[in-house]
PDB file of C-alpha atoms in Angstrom:
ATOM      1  CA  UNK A   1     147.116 125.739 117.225  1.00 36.00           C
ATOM      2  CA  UNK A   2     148.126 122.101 117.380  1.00 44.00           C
ATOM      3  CA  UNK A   3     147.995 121.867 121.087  1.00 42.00           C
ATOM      4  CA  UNK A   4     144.793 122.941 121.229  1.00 45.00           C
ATOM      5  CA  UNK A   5     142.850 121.821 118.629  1.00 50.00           C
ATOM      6  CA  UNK A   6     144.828 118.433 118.028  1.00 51.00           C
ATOM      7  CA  UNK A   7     144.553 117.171 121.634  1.00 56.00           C
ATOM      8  CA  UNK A   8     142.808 113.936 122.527  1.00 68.00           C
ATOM      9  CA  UNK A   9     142.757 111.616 125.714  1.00 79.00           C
ATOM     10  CA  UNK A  10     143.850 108.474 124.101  1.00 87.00           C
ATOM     11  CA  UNK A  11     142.047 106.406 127.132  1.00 83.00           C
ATOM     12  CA  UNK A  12     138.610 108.198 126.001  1.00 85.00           C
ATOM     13  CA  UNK A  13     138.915 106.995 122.493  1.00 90.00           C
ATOM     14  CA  UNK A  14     139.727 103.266 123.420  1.00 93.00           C
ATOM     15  CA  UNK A  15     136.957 102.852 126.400  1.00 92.00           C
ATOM     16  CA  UNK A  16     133.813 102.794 124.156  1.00 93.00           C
ATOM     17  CA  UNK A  17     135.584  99.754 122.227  1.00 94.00           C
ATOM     18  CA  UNK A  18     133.939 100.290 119.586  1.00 92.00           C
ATOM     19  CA  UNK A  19     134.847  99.596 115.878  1.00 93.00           C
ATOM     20  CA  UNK A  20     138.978 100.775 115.116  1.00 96.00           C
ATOM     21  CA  UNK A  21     139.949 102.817 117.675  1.00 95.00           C
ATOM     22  CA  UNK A  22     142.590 105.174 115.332  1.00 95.00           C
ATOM     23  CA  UNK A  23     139.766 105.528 113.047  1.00 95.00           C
ATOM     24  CA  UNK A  24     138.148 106.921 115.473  1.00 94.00           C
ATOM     25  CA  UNK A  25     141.229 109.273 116.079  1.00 92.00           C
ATOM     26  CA  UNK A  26     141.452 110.058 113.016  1.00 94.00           C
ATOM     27  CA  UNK A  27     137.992 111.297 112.420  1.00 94.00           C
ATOM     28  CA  UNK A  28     138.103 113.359 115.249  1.00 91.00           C
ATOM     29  CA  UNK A  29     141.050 115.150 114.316  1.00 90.00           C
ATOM     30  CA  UNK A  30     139.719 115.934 110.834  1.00 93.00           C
ATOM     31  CA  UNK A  31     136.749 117.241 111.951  1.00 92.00           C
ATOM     32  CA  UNK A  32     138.315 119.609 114.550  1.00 90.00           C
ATOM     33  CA  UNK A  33     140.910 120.530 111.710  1.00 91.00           C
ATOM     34  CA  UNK A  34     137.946 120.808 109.027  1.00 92.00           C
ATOM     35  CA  UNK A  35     136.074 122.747 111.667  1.00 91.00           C
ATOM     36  CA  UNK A  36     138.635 125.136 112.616  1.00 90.00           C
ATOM     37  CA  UNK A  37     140.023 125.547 108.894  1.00 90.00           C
ATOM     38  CA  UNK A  38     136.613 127.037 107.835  1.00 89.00           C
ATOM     39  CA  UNK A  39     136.164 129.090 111.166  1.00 86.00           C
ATOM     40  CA  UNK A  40     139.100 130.936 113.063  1.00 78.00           C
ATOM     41  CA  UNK A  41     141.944 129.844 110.518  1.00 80.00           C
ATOM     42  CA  UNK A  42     140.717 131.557 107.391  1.00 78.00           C
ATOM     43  CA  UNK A  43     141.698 135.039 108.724  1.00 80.00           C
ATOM     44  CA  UNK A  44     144.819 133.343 110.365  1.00 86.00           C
ATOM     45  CA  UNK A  45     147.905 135.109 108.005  1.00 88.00           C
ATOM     46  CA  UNK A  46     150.258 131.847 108.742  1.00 90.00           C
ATOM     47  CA  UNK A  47     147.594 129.227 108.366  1.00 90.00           C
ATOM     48  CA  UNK A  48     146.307 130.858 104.909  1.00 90.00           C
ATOM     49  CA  UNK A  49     149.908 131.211 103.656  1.00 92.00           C
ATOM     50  CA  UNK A  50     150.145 127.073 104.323  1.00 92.00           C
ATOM     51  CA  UNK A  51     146.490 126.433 102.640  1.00 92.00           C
ATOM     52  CA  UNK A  52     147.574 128.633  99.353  1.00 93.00           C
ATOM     53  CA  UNK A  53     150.562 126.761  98.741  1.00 92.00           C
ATOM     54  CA  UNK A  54     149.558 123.174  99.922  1.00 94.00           C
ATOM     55  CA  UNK A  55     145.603 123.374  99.139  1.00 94.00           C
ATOM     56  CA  UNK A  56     143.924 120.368 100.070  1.00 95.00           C
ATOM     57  CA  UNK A  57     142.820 117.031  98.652  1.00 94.00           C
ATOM     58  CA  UNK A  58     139.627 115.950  97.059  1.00 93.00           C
ATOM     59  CA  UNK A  59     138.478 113.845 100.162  1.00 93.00           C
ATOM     60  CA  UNK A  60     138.813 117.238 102.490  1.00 95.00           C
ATOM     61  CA  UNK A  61     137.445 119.687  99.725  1.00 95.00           C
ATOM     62  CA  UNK A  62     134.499 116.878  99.703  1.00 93.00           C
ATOM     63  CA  UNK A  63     134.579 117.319 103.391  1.00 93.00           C
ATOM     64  CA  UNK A  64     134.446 121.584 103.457  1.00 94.00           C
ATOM     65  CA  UNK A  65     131.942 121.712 100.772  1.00 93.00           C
ATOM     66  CA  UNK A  66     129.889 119.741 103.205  1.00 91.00           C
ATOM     67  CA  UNK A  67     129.834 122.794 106.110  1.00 88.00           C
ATOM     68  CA  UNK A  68     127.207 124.920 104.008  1.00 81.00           C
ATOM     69  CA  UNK A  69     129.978 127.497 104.263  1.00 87.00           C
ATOM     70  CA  UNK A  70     130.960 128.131 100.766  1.00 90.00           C
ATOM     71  CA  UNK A  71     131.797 132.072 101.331  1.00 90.00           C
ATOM     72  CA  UNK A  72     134.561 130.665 103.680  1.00 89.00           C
ATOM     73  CA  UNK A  73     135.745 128.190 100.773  1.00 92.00           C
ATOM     74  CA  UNK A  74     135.569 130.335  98.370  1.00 93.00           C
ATOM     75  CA  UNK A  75     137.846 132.656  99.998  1.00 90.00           C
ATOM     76  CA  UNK A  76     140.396 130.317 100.435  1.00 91.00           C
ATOM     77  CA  UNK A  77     140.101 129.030  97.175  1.00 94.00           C
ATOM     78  CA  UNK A  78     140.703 132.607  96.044  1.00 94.00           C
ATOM     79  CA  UNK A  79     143.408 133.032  97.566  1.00 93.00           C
ATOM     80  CA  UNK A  80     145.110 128.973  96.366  1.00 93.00           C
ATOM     81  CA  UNK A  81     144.534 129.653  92.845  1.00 94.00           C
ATOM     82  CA  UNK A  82     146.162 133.254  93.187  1.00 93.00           C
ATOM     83  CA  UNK A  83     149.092 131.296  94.854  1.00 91.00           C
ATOM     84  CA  UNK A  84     149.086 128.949  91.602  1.00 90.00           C
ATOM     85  CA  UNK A  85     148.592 131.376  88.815  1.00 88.00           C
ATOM     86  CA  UNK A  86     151.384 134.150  90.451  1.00 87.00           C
ATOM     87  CA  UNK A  87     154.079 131.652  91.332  1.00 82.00           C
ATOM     88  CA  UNK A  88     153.488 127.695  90.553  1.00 75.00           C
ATOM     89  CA  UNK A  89     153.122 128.528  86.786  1.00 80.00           C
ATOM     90  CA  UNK A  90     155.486 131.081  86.670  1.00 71.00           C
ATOM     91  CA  UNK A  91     158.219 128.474  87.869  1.00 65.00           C
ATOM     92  CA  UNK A  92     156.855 126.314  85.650  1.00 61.00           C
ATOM     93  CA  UNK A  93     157.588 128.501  82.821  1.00 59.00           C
ATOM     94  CA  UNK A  94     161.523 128.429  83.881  1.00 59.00           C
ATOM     95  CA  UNK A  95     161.434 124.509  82.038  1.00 56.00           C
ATOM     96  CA  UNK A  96     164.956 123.347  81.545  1.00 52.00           C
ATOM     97  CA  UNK A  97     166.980 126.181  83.483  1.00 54.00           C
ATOM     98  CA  UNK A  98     168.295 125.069  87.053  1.00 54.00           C
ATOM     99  CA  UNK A  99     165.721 127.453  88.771  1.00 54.00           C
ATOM    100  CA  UNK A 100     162.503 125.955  87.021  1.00 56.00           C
ATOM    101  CA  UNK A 101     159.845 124.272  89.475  1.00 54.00           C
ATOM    102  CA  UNK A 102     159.763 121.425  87.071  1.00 54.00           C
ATOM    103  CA  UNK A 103     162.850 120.172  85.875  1.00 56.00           C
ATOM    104  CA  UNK A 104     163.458 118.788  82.263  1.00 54.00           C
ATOM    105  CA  UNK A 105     163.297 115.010  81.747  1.00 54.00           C
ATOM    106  CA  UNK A 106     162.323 114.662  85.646  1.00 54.00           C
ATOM    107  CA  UNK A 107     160.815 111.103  86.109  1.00 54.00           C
ATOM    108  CA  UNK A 108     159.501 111.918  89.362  1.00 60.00           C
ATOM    109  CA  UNK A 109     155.819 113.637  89.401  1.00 69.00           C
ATOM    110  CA  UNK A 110     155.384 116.355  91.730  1.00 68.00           C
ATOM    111  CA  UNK A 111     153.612 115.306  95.107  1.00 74.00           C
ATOM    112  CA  UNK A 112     150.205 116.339  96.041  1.00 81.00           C
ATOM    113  CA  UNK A 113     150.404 118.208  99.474  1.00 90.00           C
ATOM    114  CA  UNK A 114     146.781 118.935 101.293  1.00 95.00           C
ATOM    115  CA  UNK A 115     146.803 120.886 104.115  1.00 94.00           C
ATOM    116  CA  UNK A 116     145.029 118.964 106.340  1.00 94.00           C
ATOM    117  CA  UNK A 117     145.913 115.464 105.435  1.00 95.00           C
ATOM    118  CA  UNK A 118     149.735 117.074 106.771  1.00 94.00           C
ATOM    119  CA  UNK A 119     148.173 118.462 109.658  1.00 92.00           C
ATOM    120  CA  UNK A 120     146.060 114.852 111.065  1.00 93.00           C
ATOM    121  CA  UNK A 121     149.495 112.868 109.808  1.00 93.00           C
ATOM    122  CA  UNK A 122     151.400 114.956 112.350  1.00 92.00           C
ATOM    123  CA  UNK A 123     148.528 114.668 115.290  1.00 91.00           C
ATOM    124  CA  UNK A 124     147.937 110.837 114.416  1.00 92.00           C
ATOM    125  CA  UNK A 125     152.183 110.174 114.760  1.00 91.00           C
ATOM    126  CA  UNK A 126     152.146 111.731 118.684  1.00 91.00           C
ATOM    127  CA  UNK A 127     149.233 109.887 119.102  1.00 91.00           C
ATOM    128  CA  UNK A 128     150.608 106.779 118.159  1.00 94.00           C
ATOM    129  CA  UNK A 129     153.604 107.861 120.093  1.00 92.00           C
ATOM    130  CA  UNK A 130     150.766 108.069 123.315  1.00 92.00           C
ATOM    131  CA  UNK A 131     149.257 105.007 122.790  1.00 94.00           C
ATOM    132  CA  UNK A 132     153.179 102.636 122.405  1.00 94.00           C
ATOM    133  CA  UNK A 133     154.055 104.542 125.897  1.00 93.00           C
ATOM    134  CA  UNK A 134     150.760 104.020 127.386  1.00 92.00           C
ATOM    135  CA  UNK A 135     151.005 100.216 126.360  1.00 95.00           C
ATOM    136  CA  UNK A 136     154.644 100.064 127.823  1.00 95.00           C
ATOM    137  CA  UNK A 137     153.614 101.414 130.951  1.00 92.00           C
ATOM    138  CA  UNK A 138     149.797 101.291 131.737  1.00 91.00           C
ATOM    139  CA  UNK A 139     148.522  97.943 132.605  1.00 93.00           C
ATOM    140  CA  UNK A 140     144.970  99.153 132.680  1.00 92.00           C
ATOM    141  CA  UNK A 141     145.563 100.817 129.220  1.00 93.00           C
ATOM    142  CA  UNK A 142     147.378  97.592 127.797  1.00 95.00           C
ATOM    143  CA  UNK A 143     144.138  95.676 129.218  1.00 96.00           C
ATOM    144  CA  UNK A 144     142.045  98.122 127.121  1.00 95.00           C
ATOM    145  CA  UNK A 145     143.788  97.837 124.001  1.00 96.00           C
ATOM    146  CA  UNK A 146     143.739  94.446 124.382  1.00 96.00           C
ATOM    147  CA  UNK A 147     139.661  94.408 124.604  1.00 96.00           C
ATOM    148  CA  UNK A 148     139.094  96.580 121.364  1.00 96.00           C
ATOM    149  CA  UNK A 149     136.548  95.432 119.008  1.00 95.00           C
ATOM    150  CA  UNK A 150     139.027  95.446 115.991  1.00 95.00           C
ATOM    151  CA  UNK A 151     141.806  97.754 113.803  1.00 96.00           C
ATOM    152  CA  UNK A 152     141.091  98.200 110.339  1.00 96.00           C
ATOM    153  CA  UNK A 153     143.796  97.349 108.060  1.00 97.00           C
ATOM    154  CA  UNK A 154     145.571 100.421 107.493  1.00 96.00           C
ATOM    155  CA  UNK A 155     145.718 100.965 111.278  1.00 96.00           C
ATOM    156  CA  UNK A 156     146.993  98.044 111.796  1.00 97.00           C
ATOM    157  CA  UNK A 157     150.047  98.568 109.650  1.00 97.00           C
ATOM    158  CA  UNK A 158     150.607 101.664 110.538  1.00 96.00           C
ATOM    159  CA  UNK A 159     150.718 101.067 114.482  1.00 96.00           C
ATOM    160  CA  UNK A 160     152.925  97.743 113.925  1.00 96.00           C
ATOM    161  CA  UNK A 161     155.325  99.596 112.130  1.00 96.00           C
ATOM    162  CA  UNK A 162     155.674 102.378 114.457  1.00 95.00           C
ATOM    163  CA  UNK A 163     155.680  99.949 117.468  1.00 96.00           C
ATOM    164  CA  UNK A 164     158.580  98.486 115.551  1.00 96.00           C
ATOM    165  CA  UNK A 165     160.559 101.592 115.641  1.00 95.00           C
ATOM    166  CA  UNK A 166     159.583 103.026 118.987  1.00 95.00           C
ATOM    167  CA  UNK A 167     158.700  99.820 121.543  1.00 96.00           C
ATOM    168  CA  UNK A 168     160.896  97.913 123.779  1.00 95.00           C
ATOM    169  CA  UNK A 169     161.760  94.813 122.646  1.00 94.00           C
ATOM    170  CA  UNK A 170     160.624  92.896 125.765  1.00 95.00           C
ATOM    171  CA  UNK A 171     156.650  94.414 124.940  1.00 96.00           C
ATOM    172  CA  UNK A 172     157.118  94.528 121.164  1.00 97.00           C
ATOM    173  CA  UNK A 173     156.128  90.810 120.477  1.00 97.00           C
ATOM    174  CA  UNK A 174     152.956  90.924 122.814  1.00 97.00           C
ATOM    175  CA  UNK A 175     152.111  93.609 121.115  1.00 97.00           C
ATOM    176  CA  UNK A 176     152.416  92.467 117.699  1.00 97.00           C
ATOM    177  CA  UNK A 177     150.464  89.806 118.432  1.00 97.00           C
ATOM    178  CA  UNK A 178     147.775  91.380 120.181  1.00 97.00           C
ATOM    179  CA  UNK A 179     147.128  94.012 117.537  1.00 97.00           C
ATOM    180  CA  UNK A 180     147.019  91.255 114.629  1.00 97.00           C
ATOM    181  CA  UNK A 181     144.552  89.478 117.045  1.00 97.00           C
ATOM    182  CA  UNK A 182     142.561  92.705 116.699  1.00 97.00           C
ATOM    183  CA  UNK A 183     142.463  92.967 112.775  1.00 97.00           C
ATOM    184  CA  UNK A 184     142.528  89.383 112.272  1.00 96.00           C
ATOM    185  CA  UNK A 185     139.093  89.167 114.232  1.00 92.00           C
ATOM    186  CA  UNK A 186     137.934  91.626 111.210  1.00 92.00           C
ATOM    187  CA  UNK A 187     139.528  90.078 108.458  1.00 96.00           C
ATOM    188  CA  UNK A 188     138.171  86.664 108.901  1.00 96.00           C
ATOM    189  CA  UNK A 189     134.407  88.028 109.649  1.00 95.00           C
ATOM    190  CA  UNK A 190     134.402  90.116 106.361  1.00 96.00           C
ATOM    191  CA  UNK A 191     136.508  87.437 103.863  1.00 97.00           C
ATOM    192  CA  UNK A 192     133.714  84.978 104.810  1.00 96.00           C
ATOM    193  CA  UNK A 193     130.994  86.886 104.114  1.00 95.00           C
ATOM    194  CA  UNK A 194     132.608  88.546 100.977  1.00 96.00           C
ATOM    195  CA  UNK A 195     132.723  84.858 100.098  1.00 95.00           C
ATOM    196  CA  UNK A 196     129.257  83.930 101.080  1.00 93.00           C
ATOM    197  CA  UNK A 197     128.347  87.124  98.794  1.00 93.00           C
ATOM    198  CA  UNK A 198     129.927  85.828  95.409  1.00 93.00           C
ATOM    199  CA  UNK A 199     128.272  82.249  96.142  1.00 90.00           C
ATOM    200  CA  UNK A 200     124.984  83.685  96.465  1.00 88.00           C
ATOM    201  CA  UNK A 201     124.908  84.542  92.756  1.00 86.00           C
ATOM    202  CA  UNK A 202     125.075  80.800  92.009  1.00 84.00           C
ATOM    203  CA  UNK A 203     121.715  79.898  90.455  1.00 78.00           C
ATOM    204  CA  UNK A 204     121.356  77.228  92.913  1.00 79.00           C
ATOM    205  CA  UNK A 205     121.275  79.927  96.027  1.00 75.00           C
ATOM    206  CA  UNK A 206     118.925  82.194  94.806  1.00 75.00           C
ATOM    207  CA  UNK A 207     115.272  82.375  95.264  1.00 74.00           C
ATOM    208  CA  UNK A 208     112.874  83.978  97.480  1.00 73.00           C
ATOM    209  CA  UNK A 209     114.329  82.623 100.588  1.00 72.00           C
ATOM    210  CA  UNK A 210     117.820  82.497 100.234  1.00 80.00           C
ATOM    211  CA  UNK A 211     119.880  83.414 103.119  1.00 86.00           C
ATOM    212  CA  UNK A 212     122.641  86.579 102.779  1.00 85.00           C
ATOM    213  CA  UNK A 213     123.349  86.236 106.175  1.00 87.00           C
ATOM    214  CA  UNK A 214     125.518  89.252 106.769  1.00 89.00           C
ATOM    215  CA  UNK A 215     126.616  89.394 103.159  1.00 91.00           C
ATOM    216  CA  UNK A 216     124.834  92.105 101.456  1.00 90.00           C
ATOM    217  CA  UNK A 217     126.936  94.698 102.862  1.00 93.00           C
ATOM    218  CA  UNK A 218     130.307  92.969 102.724  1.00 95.00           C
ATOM    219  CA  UNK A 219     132.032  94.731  99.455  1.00 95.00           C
ATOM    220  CA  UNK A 220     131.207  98.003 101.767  1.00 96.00           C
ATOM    221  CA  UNK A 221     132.621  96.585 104.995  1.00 95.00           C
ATOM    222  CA  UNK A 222     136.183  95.254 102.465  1.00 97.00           C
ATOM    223  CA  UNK A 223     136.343  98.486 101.314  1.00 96.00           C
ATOM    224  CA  UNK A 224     136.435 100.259 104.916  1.00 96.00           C
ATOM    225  CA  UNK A 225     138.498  97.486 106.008  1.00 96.00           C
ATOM    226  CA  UNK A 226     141.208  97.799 103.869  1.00 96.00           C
ATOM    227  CA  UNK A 227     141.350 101.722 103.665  1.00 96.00           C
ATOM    228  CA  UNK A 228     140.212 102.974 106.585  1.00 95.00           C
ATOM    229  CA  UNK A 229     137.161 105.290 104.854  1.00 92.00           C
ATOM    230  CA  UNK A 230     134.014 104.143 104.074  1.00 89.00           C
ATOM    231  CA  UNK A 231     132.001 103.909 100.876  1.00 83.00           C
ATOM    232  CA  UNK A 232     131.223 106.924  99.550  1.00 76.00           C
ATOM    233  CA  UNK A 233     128.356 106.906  96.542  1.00 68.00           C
ATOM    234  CA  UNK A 234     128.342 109.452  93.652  1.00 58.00           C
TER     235      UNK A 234
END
């Protein structure tokens, strides 16, 4: 399944050079997983026996609701709270023996698994594994990374610190650099105009003709920025 559904050319993603590259990644992999979780999975035995005990976060259930295919959901859903009311509350009823699913006076809350989310973290760590080889050894790759329009913040991190762990150390520092070159060029652009925003509420900037430059949609751009998902509405 993984193979198949979770494969990529990294070199395809990076030529358009357009906005963050691993967002772009990373969107494509969730849609292929959201796509293939309310197609050919649902009658897949293993892949439903994953989904009823790991379910799936609100962000992906957001996602699913948004195929039209609610028959498919509902299945699945089904089949989850089944899973929860046969076994996660019965172990839950075991309180203060050394069986229970929740152990007495435990500090540490439980952690919220989503089948998905699991599923693009291990696709996006190969990737990133791709694209640290690629750099080490492609020069027309590392020329491409190095003309990206930008990495959002979370990105950012998140390739640093695997470069960090994986790289050479003669390419590491390039690298480093390079890549906070990338978000920096992003940063600077939307903490100006997230600036320029809040002084345009001064009374002495406002009027008919005041000038918002590229302003009005700068708490929206922050937001993406620093999370990697944009601005959702209720």
């Amino acid at each position: 399944m993984k193979d198949s559904i979770y494969t990529i050319p990294i070199s395809e993603v990076f030529e358009p050079k357009c906005g963050c590259p691993i967002c772009m990644i990373r969107d494509t992999l969730e849609q292929r997983s959201v796509e293939y979780i309310m197609g050919a999975a649902m009658m897949e035995p293993d892949v439903r026996i994953e989904t009823n005990q790991k379910g799936f976060c609100k962000h992906h259930f957001d996602q699913m609701m948004k195929r039209n295919n609610r028959l498919s959901l509902a299945l699945m859903l089904e089949s989850h709270l089944k899973e929860i009311q046969e076994h996660t509350l019965q172990k839950s009823a075991c309180v203060g023996n050394s069986g229970g699913f929740f152990k007495k006076r435990e500090v540490e809350k439980p952690k919220k698994t989503c089948f998905i989310c699991e599923q693009i973290d291990w696709a996006l760590e190969r990737m990133f594994d791709t694209v640290i080889k690629m750099y080490m050894q492609n020069g027309e790759f590392r020329a491409l990374y190095q003309q990206q329009e930008k990495l959002c913040f979370v990105h950012f991190q998140e390739l640093v610190c695997y470069a960090n762990a994986k790289m050479d150390k003669k390419t590491l520092p390039e690298f480093i650099q390079v890549s906070t070159d990338l978000c920096r060029k992003s940063l600077d652009e939307i903490a100006h105009d997230v600036s320029h925003y809040c002084k345009m509420f001064d009374y002495r900037n406002s009027g008919a003709d005041a000038d918002w430059g590229n302003a009005r949609d700068s708490i929206e751009r922050a937001i993406y920025f620093l999370t990697s998902r944009p601005y959702e509405s209720n």
